[in-house]
PDB file of C-alpha atoms in Angstrom:
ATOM      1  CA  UNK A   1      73.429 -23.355  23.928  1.00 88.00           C
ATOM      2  CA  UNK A   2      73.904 -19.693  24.689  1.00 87.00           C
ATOM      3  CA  UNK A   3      71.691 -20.298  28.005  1.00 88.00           C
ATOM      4  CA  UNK A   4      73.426 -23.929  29.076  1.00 88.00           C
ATOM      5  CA  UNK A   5      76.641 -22.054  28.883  1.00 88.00           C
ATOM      6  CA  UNK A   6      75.516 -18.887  30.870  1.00 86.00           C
ATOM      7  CA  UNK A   7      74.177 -21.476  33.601  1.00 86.00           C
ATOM      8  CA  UNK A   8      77.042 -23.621  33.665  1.00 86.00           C
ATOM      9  CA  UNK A   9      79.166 -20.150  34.433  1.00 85.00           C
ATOM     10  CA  UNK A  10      76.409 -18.681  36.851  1.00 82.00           C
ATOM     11  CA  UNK A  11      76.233 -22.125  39.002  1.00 80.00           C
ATOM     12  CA  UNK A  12      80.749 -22.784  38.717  1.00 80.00           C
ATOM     13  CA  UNK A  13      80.541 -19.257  40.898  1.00 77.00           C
ATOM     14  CA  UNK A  14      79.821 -20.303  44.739  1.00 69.00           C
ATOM     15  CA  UNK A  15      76.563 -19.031  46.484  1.00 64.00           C
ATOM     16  CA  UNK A  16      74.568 -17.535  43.791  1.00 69.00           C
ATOM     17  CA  UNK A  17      72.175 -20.494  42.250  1.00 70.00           C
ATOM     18  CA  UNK A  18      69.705 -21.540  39.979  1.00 76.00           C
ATOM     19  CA  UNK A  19      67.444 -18.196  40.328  1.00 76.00           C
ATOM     20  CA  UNK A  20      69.922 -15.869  39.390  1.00 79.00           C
ATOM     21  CA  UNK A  21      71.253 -18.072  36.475  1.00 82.00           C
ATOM     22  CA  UNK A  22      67.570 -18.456  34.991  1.00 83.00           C
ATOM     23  CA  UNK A  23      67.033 -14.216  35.431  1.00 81.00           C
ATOM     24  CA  UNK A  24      70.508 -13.784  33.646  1.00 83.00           C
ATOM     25  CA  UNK A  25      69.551 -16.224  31.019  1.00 85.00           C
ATOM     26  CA  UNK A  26      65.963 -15.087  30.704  1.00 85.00           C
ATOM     27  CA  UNK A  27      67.518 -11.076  30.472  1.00 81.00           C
ATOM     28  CA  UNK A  28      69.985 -12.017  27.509  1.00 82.00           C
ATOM     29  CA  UNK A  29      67.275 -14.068  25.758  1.00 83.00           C
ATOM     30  CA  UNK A  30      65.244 -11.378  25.952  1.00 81.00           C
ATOM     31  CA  UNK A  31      68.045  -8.823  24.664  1.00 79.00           C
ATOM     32  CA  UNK A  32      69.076 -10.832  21.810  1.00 78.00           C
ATOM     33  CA  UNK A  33      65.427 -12.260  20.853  1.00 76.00           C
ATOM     34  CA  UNK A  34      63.716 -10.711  17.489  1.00 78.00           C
ATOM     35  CA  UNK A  35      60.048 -11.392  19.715  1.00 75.00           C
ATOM     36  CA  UNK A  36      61.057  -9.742  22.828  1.00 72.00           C
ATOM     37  CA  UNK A  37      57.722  -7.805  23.211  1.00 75.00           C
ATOM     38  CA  UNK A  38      56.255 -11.049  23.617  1.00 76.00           C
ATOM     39  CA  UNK A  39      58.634 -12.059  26.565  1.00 78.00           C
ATOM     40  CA  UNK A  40      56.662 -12.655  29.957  1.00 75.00           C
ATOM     41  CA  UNK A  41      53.474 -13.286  27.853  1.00 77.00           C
ATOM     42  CA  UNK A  42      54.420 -17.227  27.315  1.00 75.00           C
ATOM     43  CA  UNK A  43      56.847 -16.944  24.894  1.00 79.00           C
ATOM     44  CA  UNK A  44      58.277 -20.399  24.073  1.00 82.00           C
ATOM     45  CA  UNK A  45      62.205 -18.780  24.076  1.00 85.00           C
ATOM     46  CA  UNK A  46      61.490 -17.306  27.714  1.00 84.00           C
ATOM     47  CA  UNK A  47      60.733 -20.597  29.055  1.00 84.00           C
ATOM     48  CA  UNK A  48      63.461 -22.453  27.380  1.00 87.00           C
ATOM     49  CA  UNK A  49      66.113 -19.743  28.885  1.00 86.00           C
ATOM     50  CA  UNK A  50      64.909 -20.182  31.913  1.00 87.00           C
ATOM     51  CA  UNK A  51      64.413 -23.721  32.381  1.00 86.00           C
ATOM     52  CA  UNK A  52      67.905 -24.588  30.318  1.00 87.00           C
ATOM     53  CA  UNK A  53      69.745 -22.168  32.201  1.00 87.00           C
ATOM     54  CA  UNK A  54      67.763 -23.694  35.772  1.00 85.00           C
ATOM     55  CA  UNK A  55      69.309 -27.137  34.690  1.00 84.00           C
ATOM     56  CA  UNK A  56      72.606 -26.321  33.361  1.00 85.00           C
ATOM     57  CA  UNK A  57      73.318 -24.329  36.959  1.00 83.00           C
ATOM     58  CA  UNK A  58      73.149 -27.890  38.701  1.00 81.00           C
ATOM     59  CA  UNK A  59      76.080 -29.466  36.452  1.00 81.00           C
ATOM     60  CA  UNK A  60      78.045 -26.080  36.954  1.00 82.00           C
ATOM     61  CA  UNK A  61      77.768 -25.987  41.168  1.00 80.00           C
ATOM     62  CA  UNK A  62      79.148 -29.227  40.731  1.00 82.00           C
ATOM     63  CA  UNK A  63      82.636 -27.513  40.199  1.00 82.00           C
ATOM     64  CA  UNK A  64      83.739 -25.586  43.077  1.00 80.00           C
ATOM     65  CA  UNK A  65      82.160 -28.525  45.087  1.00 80.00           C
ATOM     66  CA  UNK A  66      83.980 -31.568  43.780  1.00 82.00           C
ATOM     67  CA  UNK A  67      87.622 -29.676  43.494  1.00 80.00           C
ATOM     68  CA  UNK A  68      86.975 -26.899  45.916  1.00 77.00           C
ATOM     69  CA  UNK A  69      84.853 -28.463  48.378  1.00 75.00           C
ATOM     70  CA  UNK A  70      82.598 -25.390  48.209  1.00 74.00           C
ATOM     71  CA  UNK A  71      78.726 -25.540  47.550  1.00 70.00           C
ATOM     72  CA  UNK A  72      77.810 -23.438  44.524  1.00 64.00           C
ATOM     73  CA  UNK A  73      74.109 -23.238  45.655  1.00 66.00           C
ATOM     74  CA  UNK A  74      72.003 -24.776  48.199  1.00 67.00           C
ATOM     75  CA  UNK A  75      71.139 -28.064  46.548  1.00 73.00           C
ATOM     76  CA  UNK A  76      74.930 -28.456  46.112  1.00 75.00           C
ATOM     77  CA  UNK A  77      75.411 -27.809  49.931  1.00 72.00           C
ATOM     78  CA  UNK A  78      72.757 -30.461  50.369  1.00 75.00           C
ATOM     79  CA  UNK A  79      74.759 -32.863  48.103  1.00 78.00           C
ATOM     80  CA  UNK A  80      78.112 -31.551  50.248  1.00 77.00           C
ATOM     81  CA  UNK A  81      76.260 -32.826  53.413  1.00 75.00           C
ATOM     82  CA  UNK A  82      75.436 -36.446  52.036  1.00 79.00           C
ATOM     83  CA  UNK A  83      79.113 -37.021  50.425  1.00 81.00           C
ATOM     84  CA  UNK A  84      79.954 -36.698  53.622  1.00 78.00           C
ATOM     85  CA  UNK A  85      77.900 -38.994  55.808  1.00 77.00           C
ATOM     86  CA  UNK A  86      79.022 -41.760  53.406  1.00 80.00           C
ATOM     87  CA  UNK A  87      82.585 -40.796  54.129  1.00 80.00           C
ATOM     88  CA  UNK A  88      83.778 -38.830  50.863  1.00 80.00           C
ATOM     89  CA  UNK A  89      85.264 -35.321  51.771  1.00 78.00           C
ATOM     90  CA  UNK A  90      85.361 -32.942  48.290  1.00 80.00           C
ATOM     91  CA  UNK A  91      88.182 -31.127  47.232  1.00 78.00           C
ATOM     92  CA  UNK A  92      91.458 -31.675  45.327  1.00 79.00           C
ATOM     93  CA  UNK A  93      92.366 -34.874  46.695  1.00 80.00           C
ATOM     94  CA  UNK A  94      88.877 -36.630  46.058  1.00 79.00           C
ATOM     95  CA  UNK A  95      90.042 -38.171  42.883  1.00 79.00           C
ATOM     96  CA  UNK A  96      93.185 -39.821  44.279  1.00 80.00           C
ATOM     97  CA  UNK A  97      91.038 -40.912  47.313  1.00 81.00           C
ATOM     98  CA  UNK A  98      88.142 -42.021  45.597  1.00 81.00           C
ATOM     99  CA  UNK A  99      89.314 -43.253  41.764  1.00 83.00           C
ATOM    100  CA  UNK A 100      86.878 -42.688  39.167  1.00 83.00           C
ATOM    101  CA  UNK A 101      84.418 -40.829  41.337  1.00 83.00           C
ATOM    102  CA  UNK A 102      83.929 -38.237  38.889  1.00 82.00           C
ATOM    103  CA  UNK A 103      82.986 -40.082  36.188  1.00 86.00           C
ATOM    104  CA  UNK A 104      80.321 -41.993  38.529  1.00 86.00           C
ATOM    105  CA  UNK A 105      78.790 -38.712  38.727  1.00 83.00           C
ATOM    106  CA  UNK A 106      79.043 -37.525  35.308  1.00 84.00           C
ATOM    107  CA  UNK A 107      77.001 -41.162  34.806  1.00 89.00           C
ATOM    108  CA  UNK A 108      74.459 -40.098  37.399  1.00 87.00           C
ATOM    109  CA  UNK A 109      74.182 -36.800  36.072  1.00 84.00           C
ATOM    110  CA  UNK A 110      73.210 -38.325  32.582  1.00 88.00           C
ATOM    111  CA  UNK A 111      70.543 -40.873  34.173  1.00 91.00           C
ATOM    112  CA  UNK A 112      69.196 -37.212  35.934  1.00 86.00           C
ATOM    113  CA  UNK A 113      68.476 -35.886  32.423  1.00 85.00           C
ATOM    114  CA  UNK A 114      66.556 -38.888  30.865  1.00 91.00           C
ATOM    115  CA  UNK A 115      64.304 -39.082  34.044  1.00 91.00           C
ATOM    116  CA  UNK A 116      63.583 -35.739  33.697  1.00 85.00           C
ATOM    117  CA  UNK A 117      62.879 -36.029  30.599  1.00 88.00           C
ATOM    118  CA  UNK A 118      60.705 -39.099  31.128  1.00 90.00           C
ATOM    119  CA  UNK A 119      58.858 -37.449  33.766  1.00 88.00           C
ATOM    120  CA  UNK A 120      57.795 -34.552  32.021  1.00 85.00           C
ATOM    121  CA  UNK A 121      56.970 -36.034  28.807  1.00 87.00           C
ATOM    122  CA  UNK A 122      54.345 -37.928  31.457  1.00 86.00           C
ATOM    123  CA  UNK A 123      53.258 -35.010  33.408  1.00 86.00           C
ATOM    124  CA  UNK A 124      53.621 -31.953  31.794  1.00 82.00           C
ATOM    125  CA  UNK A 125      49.878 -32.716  30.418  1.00 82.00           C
ATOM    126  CA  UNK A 126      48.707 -33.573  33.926  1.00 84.00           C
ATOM    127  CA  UNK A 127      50.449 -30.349  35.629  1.00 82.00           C
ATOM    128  CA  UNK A 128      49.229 -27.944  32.478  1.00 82.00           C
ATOM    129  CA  UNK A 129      45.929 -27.752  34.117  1.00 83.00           C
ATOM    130  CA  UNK A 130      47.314 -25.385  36.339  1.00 80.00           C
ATOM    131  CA  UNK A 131      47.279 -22.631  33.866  1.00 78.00           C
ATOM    132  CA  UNK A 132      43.108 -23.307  33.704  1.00 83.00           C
ATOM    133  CA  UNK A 133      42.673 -22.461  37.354  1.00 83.00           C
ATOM    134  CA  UNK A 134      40.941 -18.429  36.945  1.00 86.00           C
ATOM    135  CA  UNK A 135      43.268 -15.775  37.745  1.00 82.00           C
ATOM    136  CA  UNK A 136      40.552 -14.828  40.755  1.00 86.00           C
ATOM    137  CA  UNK A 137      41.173 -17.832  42.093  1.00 86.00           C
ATOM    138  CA  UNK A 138      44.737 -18.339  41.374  1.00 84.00           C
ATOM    139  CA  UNK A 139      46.199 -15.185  42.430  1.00 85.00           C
ATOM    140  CA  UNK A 140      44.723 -14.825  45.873  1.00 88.00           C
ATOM    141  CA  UNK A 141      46.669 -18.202  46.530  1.00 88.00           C
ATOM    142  CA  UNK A 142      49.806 -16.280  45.176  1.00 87.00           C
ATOM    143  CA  UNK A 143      49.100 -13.408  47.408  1.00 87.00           C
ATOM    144  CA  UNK A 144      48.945 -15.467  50.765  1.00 89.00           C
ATOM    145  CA  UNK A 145      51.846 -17.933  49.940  1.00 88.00           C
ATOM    146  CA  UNK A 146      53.989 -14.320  49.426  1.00 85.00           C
ATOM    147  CA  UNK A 147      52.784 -13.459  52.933  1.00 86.00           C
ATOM    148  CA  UNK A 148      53.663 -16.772  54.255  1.00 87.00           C
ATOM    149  CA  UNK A 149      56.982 -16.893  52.670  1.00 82.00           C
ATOM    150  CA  UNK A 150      57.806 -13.151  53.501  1.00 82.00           C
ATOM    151  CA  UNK A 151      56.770 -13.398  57.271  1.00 83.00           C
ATOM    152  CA  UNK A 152      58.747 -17.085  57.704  1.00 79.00           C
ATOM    153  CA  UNK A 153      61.815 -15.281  56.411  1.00 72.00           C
ATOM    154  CA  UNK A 154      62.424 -13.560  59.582  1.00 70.00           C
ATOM    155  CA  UNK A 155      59.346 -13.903  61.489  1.00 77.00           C
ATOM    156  CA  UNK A 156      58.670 -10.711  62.571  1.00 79.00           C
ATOM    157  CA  UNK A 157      55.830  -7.997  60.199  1.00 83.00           C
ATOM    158  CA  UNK A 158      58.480  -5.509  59.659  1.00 85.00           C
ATOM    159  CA  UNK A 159      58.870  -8.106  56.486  1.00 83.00           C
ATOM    160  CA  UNK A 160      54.819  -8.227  55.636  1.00 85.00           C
ATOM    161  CA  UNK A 161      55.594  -4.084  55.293  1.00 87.00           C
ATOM    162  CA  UNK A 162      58.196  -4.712  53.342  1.00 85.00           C
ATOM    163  CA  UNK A 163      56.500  -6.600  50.666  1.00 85.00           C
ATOM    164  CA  UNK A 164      54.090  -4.499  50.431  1.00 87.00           C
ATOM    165  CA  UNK A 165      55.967  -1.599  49.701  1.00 88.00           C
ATOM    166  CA  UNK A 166      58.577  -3.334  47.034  1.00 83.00           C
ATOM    167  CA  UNK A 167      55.138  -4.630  45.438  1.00 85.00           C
ATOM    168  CA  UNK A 168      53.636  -1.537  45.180  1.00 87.00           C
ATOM    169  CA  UNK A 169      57.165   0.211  44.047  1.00 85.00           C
ATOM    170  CA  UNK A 170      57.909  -2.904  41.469  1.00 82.00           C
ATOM    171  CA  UNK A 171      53.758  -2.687  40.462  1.00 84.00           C
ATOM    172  CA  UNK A 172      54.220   1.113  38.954  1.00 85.00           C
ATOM    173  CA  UNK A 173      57.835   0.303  37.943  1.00 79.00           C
ATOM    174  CA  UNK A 174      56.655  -2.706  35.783  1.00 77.00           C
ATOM    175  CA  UNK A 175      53.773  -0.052  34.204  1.00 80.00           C
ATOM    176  CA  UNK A 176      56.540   2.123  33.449  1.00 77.00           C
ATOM    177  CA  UNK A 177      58.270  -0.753  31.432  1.00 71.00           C
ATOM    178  CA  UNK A 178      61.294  -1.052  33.422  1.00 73.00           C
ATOM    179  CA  UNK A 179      62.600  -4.572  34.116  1.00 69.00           C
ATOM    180  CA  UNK A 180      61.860  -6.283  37.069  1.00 70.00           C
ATOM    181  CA  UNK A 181      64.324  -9.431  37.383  1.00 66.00           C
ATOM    182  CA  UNK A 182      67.680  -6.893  37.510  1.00 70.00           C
ATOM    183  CA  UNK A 183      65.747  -5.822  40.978  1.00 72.00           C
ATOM    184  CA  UNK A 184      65.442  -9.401  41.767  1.00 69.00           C
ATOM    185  CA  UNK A 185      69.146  -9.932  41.291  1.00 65.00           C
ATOM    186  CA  UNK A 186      70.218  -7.006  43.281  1.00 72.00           C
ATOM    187  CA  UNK A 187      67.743  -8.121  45.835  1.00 71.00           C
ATOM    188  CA  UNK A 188      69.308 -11.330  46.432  1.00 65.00           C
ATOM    189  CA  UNK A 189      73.060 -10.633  45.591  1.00 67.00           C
ATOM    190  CA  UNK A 190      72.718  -7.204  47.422  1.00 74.00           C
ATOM    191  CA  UNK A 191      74.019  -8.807  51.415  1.00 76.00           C
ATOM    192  CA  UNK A 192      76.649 -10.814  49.222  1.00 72.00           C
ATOM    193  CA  UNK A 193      78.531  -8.196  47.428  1.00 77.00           C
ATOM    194  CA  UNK A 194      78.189  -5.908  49.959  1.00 83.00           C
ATOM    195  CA  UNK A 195      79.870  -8.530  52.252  1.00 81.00           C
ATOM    196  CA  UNK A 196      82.320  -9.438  50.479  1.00 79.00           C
ATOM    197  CA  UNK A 197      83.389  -5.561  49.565  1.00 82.00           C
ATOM    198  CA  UNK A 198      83.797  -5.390  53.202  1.00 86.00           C
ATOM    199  CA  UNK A 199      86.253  -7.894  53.137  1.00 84.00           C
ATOM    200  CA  UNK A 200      88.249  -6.879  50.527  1.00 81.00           C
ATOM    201  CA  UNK A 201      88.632  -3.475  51.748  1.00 84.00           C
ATOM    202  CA  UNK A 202      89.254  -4.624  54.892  1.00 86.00           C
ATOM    203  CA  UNK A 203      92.301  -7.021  53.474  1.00 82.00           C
ATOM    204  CA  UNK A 204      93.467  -4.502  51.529  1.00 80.00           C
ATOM    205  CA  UNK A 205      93.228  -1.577  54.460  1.00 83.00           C
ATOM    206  CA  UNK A 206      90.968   0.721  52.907  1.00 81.00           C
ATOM    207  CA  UNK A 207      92.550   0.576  49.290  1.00 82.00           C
ATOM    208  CA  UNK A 208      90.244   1.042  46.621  1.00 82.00           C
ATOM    209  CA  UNK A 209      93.326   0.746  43.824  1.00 81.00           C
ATOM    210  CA  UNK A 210      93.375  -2.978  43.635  1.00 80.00           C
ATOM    211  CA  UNK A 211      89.864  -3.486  42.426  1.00 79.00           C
ATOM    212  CA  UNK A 212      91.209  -1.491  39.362  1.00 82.00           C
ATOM    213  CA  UNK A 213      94.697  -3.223  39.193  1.00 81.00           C
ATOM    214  CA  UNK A 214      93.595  -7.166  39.940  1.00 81.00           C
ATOM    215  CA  UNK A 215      92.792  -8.695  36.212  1.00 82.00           C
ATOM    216  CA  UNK A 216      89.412 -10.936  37.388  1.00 79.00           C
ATOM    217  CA  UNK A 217      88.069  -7.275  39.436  1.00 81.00           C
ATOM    218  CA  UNK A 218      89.347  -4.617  36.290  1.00 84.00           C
ATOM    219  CA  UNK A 219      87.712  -7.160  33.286  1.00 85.00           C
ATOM    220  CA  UNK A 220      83.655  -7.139  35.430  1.00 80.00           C
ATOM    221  CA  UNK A 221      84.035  -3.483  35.698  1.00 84.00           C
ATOM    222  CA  UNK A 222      84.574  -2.823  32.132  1.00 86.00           C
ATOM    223  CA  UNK A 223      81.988  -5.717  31.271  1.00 82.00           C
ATOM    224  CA  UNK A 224      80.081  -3.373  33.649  1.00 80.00           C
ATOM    225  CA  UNK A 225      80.912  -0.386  31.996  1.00 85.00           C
ATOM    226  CA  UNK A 226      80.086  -1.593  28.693  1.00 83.00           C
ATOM    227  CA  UNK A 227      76.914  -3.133  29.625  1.00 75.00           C
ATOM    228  CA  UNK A 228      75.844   0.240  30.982  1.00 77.00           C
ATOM    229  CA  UNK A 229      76.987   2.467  27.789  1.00 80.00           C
ATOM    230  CA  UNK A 230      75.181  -0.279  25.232  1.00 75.00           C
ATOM    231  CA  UNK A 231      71.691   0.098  27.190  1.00 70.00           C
ATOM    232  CA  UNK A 232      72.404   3.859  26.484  1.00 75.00           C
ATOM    233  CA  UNK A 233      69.415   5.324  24.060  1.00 76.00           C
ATOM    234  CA  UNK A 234      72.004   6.787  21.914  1.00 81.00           C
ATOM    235  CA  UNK A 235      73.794   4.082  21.603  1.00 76.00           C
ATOM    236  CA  UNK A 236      71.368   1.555  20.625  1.00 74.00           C
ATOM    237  CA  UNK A 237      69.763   4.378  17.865  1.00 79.00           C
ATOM    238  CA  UNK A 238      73.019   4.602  16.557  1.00 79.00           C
ATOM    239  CA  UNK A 239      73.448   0.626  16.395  1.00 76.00           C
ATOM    240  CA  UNK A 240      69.718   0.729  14.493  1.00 77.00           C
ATOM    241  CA  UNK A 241      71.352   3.272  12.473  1.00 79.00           C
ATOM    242  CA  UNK A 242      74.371   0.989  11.428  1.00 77.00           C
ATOM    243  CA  UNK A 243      72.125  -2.047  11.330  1.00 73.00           C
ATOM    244  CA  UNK A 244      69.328  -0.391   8.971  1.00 76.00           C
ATOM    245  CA  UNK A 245      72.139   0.924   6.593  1.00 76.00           C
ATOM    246  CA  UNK A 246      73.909  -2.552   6.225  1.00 75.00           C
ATOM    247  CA  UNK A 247      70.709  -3.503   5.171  1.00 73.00           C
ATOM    248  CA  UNK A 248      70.297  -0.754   2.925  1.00 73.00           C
ATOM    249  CA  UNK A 249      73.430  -1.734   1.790  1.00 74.00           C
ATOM    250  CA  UNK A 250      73.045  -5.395   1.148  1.00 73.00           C
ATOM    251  CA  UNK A 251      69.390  -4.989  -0.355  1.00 71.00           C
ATOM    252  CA  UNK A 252      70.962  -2.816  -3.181  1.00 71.00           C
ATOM    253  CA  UNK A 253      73.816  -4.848  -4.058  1.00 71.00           C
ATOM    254  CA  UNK A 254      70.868  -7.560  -4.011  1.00 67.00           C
TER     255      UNK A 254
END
């Protein structure tokens, strides 16, 4: 539940997709998970946080598209582009235009989930063979699809550099057990924010006040703030603390 909700949030916000809502999910699974040292080693909860979170984002970019008329992630901009060559045009007005439209989706969206489900229930035994192909073998192909996909990006080998270097940084940085998919996330939402900071500052002339004033910009910096403090070391010794003596507590009333 707590990852279809987190998805369904992640995909309602335009531009950001299903990647970032499986990292979130797959970060506060792992946060809130009593086998957390087993995350990233095929823990069942990993891959349903992921995948549930990877689903749920679909239903959510559905939002902003169908009563904004903006895409939520690129799959929903696909969707955006076929509406339209059939003649239906998104936004506020598409359910006085086009009566009961939303609930024809709602239906479609329902028939997605039991093919899914019928699909993998038939080839999740046929596609598990992957995981027998020997990691010699297997991560080679990794390798050159990473050079592929990095060089395609913008087709020049400043890029191939690039990777190299972040793999080499994120290689000693994963040794020193720091997490990877917050890099990930900064990677990718990195050109957005910093986009979109331009803008604001440039609407409201160079005045930092309102992003401490507005409610929406004042309640992510304190969920910021907070989520900073509680990853603190002596904050989360003095939560053990409080944890192990409610124990205490409740074992000797026991």
């Amino acid at each position: 539940v707590r990852s279809a909700v987190t998805g369904v949030f992640i995909g309602a916000i335009p531009g950001i997709g299903e990647d970032i809502a499986a990292w979130v999910s797959y970060g506060l699974g792992k946060n809130s998970s009593k086998n957390a040292e087993n995350y990233g080693k095929g823990e069942p909860e990993g891959i349903l946080c992921t995948e549930t979170a990877n689903n749920a984002c679909i239903g959510g970019a559905l939002i902003p598209l169908m009563t904004l008329g903006i895409p939520g992630s690129p799959p929903a901009a696909m969707l955006l582009g076929a509406l339209m060559l059939h003649g239906i045009s998104p936004g506020p007005m598409i359910e006085v235009e086009h009566p009961g439209f939303f609930m024809q989706v709602g239906a479609i969206l329902f028939l997605s989930i039991i093919m899914m489900y019928l699909n993998a229930r038939v080839l999740s035994k046929i596609f598990i063979n992957v995981l027998k192909i020997p990691v010699t073998i297997f991560m080679p192909m990794v390798a050159v699809l990473c050079v592929i996909g990095s060089y395609s990006l913008g087709l020049n080998n400043f890029n191939l550099y690039l990777m190299i270097i972040v793999g080499i940084v994120a290689y000693f940085l994963g040794k020193m057990e720091y997490p990877i998919p917050p890099l990930i996330i900064g990677v990718i939402l990195g050109p957005m924010a910093d986009e979109n900071l331009r803008r604001a500052l440039m609407v409201s002339r160079g005045n930092i006040v309102p992003f401490f004033t507005r409610p929406v910009s004042l309640i992510l910096i304190l969920m910021i703030i907070l989520l900073l403090v509680s990853n603190l070391r002596i904050v989360k010794r003095f939560k053990e603390a409080v944890v192990k003596k409610i124990i205490g507590e409740r074992n000797a009333n026991n």
